[in-house]
Short mmCIF file of C-alpha atoms in Angstrom, two decimals:
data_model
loop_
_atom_site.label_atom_id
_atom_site.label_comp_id
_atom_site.label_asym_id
_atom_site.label_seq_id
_atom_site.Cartn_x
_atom_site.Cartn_y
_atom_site.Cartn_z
CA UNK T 12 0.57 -23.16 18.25
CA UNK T 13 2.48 -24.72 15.04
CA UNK T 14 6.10 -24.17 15.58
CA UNK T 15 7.95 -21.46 13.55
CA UNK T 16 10.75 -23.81 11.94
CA UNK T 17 8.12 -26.70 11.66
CA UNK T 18 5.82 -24.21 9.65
CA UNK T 19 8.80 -23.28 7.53
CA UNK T 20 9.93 -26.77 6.85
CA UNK T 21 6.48 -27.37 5.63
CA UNK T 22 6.19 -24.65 3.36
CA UNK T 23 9.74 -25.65 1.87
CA UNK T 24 8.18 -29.08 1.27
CA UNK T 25 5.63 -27.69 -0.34
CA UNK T 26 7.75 -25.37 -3.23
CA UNK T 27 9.17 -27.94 -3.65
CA UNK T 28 12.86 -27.01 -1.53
CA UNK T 29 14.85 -29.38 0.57
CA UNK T 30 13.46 -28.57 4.11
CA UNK T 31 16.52 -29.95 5.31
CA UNK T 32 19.01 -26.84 4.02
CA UNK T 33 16.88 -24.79 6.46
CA UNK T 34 20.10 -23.01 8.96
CA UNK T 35 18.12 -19.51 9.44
CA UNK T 36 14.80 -17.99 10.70
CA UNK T 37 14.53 -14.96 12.06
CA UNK T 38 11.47 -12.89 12.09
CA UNK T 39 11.44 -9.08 10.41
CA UNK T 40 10.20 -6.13 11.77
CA UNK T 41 8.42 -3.33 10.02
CA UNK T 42 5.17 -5.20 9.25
CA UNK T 43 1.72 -4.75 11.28
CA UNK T 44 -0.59 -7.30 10.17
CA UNK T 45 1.08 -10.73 8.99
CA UNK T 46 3.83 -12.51 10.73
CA UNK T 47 7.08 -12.13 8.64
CA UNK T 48 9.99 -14.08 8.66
CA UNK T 49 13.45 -14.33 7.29
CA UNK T 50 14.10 -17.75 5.55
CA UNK T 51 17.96 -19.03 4.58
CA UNK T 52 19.23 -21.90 3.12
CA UNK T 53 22.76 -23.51 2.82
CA UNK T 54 24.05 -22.71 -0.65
CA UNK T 55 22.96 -19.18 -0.06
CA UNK T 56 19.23 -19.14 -0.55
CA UNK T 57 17.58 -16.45 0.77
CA UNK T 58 13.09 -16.35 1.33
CA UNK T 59 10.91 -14.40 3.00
CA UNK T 60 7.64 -16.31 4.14
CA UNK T 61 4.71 -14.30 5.14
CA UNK T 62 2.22 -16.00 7.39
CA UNK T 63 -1.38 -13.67 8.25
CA UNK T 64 -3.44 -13.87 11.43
CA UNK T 65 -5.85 -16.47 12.19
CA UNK T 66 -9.56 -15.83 10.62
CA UNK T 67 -10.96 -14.89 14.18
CA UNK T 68 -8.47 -11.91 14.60
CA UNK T 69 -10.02 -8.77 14.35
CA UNK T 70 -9.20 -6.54 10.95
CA UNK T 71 -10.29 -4.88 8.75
CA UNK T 72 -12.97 -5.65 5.92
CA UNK T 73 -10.29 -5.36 3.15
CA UNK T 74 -7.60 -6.97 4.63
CA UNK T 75 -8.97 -10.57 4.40
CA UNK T 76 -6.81 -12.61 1.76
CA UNK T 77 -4.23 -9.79 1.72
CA UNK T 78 -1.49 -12.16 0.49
CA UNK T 79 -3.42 -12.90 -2.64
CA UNK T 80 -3.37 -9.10 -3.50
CA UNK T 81 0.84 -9.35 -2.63
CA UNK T 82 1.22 -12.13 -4.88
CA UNK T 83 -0.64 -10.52 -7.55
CA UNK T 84 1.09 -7.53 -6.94
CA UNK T 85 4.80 -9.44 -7.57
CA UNK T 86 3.19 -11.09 -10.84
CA UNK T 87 2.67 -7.55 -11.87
CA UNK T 88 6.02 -5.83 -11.15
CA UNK T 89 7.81 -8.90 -12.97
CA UNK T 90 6.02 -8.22 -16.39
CA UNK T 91 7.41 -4.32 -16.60
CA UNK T 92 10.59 -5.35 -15.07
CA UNK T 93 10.26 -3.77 -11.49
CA UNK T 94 12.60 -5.30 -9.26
CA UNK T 95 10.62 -7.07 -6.47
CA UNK T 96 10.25 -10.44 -4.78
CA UNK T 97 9.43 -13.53 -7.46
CA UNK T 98 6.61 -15.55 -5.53
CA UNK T 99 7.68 -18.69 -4.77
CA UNK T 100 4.62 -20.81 -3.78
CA UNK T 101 1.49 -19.82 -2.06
CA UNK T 102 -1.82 -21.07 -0.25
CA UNK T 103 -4.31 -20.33 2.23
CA UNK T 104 -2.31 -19.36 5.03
CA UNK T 105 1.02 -19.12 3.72
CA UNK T 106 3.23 -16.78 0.85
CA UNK T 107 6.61 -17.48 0.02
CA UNK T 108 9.19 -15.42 -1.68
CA UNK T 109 12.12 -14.46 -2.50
CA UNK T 110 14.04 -11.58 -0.72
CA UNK T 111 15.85 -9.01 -2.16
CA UNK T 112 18.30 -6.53 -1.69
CA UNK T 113 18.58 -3.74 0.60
CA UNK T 114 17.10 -2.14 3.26
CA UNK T 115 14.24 0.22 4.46
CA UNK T 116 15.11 3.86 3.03
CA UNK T 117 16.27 5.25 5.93
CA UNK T 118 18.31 8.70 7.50
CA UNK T 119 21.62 8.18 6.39
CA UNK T 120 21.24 8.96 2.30
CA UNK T 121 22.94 12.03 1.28
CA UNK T 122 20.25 14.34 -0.70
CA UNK T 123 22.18 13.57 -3.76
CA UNK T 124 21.64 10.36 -3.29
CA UNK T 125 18.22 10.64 -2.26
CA UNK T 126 17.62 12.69 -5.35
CA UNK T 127 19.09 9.53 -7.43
CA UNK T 128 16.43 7.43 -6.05
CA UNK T 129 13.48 9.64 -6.45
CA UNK T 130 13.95 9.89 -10.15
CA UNK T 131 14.47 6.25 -10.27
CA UNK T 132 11.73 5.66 -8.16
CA UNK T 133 9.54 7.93 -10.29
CA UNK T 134 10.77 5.31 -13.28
CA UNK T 135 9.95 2.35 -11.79
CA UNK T 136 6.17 3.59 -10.05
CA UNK T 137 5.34 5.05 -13.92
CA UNK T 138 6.42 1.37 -15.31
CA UNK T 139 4.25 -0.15 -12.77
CA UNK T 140 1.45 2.18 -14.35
CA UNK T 141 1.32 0.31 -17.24
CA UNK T 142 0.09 -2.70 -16.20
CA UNK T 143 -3.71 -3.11 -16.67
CA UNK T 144 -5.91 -5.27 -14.64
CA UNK T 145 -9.55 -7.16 -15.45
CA UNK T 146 -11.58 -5.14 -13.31
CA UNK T 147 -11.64 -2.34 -10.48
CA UNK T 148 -11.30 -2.97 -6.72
CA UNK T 149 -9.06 -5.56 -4.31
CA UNK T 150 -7.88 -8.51 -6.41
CA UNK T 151 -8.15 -10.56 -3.15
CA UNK T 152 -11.65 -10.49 -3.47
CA UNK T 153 -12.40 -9.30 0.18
CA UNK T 154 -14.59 -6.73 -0.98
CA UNK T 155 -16.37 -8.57 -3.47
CA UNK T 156 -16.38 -9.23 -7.23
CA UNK T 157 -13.73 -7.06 -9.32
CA UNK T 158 -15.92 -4.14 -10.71
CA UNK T 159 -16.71 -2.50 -14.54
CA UNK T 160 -15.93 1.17 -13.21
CA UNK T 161 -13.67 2.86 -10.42
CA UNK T 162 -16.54 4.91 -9.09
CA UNK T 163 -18.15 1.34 -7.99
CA UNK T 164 -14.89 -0.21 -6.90
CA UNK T 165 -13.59 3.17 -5.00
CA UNK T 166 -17.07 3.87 -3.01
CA UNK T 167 -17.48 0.39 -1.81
CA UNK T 168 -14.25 0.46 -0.61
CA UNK T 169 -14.42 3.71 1.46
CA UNK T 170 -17.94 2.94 2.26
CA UNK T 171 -16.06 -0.42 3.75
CA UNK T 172 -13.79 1.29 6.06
CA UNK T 173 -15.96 3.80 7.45
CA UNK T 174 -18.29 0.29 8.06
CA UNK T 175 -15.05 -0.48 9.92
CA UNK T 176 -14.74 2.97 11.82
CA UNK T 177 -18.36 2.36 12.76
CA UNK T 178 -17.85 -1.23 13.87
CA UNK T 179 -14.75 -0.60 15.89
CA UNK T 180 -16.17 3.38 17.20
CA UNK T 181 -12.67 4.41 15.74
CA UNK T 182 -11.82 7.99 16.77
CA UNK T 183 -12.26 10.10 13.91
CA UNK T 184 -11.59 14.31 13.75
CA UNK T 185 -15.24 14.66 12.35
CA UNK T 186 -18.01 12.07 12.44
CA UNK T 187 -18.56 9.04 10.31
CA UNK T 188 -21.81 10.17 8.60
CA UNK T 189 -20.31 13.81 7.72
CA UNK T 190 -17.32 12.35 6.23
CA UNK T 191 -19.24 10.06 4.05
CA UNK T 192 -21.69 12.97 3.32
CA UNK T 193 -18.17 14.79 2.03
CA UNK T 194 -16.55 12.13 0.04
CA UNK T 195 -19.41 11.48 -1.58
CA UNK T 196 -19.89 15.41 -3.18
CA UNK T 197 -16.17 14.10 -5.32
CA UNK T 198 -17.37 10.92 -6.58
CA UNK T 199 -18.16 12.38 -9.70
CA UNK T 200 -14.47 12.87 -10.67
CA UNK T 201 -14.01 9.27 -10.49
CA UNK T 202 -15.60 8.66 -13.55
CA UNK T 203 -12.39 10.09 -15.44
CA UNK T 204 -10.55 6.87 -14.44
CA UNK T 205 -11.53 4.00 -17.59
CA UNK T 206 -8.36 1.74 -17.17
CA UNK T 207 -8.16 -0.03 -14.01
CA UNK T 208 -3.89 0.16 -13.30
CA UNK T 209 -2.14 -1.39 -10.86
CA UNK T 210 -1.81 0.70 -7.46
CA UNK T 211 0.77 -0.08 -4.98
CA UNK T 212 -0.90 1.89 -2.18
CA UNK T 213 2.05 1.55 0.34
CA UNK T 214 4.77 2.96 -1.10
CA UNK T 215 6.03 4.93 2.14
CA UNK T 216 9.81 4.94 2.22
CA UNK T 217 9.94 1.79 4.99
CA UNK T 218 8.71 -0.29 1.70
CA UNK T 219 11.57 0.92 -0.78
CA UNK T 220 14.38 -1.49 -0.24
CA UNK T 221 17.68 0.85 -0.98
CA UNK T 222 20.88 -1.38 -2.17
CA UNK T 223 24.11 0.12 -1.27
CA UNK T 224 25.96 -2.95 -2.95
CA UNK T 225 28.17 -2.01 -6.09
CA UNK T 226 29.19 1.08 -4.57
CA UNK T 227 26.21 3.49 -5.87
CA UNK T 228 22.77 3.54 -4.29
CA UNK T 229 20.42 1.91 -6.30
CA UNK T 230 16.77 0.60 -5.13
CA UNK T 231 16.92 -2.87 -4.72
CA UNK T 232 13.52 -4.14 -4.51
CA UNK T 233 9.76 -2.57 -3.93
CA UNK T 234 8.18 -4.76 -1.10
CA UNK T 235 4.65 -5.44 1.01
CA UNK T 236 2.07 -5.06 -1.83
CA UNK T 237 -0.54 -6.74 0.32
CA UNK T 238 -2.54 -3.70 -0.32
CA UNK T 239 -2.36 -3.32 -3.96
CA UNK T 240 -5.65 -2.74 -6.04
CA UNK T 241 -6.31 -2.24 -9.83
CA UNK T 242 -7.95 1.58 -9.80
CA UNK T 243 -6.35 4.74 -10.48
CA UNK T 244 -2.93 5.74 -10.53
CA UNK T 245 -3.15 8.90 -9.12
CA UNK T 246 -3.52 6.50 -5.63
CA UNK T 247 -0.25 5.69 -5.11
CA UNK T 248 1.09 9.43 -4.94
CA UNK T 249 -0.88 9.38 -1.23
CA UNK T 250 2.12 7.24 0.12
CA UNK T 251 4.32 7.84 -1.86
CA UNK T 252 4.25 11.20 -0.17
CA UNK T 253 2.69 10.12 2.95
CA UNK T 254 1.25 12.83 4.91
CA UNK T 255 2.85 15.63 2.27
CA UNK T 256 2.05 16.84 -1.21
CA UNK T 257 3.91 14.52 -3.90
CA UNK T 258 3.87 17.85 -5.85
CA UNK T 259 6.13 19.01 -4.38
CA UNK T 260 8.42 15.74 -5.21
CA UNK T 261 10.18 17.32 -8.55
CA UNK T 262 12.60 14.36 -8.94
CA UNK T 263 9.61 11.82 -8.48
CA UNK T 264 7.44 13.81 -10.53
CA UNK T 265 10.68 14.09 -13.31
CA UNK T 266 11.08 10.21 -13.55
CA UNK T 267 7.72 9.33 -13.46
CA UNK T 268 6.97 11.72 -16.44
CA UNK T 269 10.43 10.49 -18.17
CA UNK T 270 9.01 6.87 -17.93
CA UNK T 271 6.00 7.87 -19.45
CA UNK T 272 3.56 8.22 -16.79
CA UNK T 273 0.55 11.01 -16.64
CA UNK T 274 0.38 13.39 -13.37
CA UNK T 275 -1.99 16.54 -13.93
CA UNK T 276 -3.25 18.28 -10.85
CA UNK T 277 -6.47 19.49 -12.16
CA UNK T 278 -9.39 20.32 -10.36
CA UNK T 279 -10.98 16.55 -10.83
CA UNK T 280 -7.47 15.20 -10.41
CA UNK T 281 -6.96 17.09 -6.99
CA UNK T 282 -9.92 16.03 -5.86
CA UNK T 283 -9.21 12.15 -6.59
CA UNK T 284 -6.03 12.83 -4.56
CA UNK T 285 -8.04 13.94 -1.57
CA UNK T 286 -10.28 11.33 -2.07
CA UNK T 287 -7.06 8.77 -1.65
CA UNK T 288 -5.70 10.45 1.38
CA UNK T 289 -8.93 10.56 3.23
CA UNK T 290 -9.23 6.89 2.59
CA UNK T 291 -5.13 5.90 3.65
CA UNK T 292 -5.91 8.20 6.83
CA UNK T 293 -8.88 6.70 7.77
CA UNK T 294 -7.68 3.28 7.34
CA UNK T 295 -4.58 4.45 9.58
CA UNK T 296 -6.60 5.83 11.98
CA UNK T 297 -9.15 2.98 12.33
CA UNK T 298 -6.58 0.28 12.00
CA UNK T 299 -5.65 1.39 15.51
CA UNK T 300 -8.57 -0.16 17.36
CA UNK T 301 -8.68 -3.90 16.01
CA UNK T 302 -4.49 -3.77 16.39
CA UNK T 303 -4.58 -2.47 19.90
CA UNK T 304 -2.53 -0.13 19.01
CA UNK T 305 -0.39 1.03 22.05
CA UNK T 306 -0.43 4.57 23.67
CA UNK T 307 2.42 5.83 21.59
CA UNK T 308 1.19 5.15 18.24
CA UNK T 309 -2.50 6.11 18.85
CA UNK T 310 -1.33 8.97 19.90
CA UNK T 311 0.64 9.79 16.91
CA UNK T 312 -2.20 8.85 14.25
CA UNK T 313 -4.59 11.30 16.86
CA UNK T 314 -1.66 14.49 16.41
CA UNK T 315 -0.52 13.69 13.03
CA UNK T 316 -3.04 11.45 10.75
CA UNK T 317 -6.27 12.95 11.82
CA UNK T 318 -5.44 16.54 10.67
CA UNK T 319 -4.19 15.22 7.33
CA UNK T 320 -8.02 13.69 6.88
CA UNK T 321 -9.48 17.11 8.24
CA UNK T 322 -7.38 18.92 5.59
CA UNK T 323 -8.36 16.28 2.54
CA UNK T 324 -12.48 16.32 3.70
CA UNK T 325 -11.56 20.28 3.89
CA UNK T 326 -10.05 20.66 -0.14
CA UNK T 327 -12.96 17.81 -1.14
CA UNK T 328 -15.59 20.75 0.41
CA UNK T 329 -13.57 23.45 -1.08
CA UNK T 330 -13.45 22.22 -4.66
CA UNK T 331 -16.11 19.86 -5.37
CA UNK T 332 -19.49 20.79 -7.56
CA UNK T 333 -22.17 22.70 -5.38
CA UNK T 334 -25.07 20.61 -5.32
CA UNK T 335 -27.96 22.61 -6.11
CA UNK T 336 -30.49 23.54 -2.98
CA UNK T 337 -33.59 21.64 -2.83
CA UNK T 338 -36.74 22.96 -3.97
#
């Protein structure tokens, strides 16, 4: 096993850093698939290197070469002036950044402060919007080539996790063949998506860095875009109001329209939405199995994630086109 502060001082090397200012390493919580650790330098340098599991640990089919989706990701939020980590240097096995301010939204926000940051999270998430990409699907590559349309890019990557549910006999509310048999009666809406934009995907609150320096609450820095993909924008409402209805979100909703960005909840639009939240909740609830998730937490995806996917198959059945009976 390659020591932790010999790793480090390699990667320093490597950007191009004195490995010898190294005085701090400390590893950060929050994360659930790549080791994460807290790099400081004397003069007051601050990095965050992210290391991912070897090859032979179990995962799933999209998360191979996660860190080249984050790095894209930070490329991204730089040109539309997002704050977020700068990469540093990167390889193989290896991404480091800078950190930024702040920490996890958490508990302790007043709601007029948490009002504050919705708008300007709204702001920042239609900003990101902008930002066009040269295909569909993961930029990583796990899933194969980038693709010419989001109905391609989208069904190969929920046919890719229910491969996954399959592979790992994840438990799922309903089975694998009848949810596919669902999703598929939306894919038709899909093909109202033309511009492949950049989609966070994990924007949950425990992402969202809030900066209490200055003396207002600002956010400091949007984090972890391992999972970013260039598709529809419309995605990144699912975490953004993870297991709720980002409708409900007026503030969000306010900025993000201020900033420019497009959210209609028509009937194809709903029924990309529930498309996205079946796909987050069955990657949450299949993730489970290849993590060995422990008792607590499977638990909590079994009483709280699976009805979420049971409701989202449910409005999918509701709403999408009749197909017409067989003759």
């Amino acid at each position: 096993m390659v020591d932790s502060w010999e790793r480090a001082r390699h990667v320093l090397a490597a950007a191009g850093l004195d490995p010898g200012r190294l005085t701090h390493l400390a590893p950060l919580t929050g994360g659930t698939y790549n080791t994460v650790e807290e790099l400081r330098l004397t003069g007051g340098g601050r990095y965050v290197l992210k290391v991912p599991p070897a090859a032979a640990v179990p995962g799933l089919r999209y998360e191979r070469r996660l860190l080249v989706s984050e790095a894209e990701f930070y490329r991204s939020a730089a040109r539309v002036g997002v704050p977020a980590p700068h990469k540093v240097s990167a390889g193989d096995d290896f991404l480091l950044m800078t950190a930024v301010p702040g920490e996890p939204w958490d508990g302790t926000l007043t709601d007029t402060e948490q009002m504050t940051l919705r708008a300007e999270l709204g702001r920042q998430v239609a900003r990101l919007h902008r930002v066009t990409g040269p295909g569909f699907g993961y930029p990583s590559g796990a899933l194969g080539l980038l693709a010419a349309d989001w109905r391609t890019a989208f069904t190969a990557m929920f046919d890719a996790v229910l491969d996954d549910a399959r592979r790992y006999g994840a438990r799922l509310p309903r089975p694998v063949d009848a949810v596919a048999r669902t999703a598929a009666s939306a894919y038709g809406a899909l093909d109202e998506v033309t511009d492949p934009r950049l989609v966070h995907f994990d924007l949950w609150r425990g992402n969202i860095l809030v900066d209490r320096t200055g003396g207002e609450v600002r956010i400091g820095g949007l984090i972890d875009g391992e999972r970013m993909f260039w598709g529809d924008p419309l995605a990144d409402f699912v975490s953004l109001a993870l297991l709720g209805d980002i409708r409900k979100d007026e503030e969000f909703l306010a900025g993000y329209r201020e900033a420019g960005g497009r959210a209609r909840f028509d009937t194809a639009a709903r029924l990309r939405l529930a498309l996205y939240r079946a796909y987050l909740y069955l990657i949450m609830l299949t993730e489970t199995v290849p993590r060995e998730a422990g008792e607590e937490q499977r638990r909590w995806v079994r009483e709280s994630v699976a009805p979420k996917l049971v409701a989202a198959l449910d409005e999918i059945a509701e709403a999408a086109p009749a197909r017409p009976a067989a003759c």
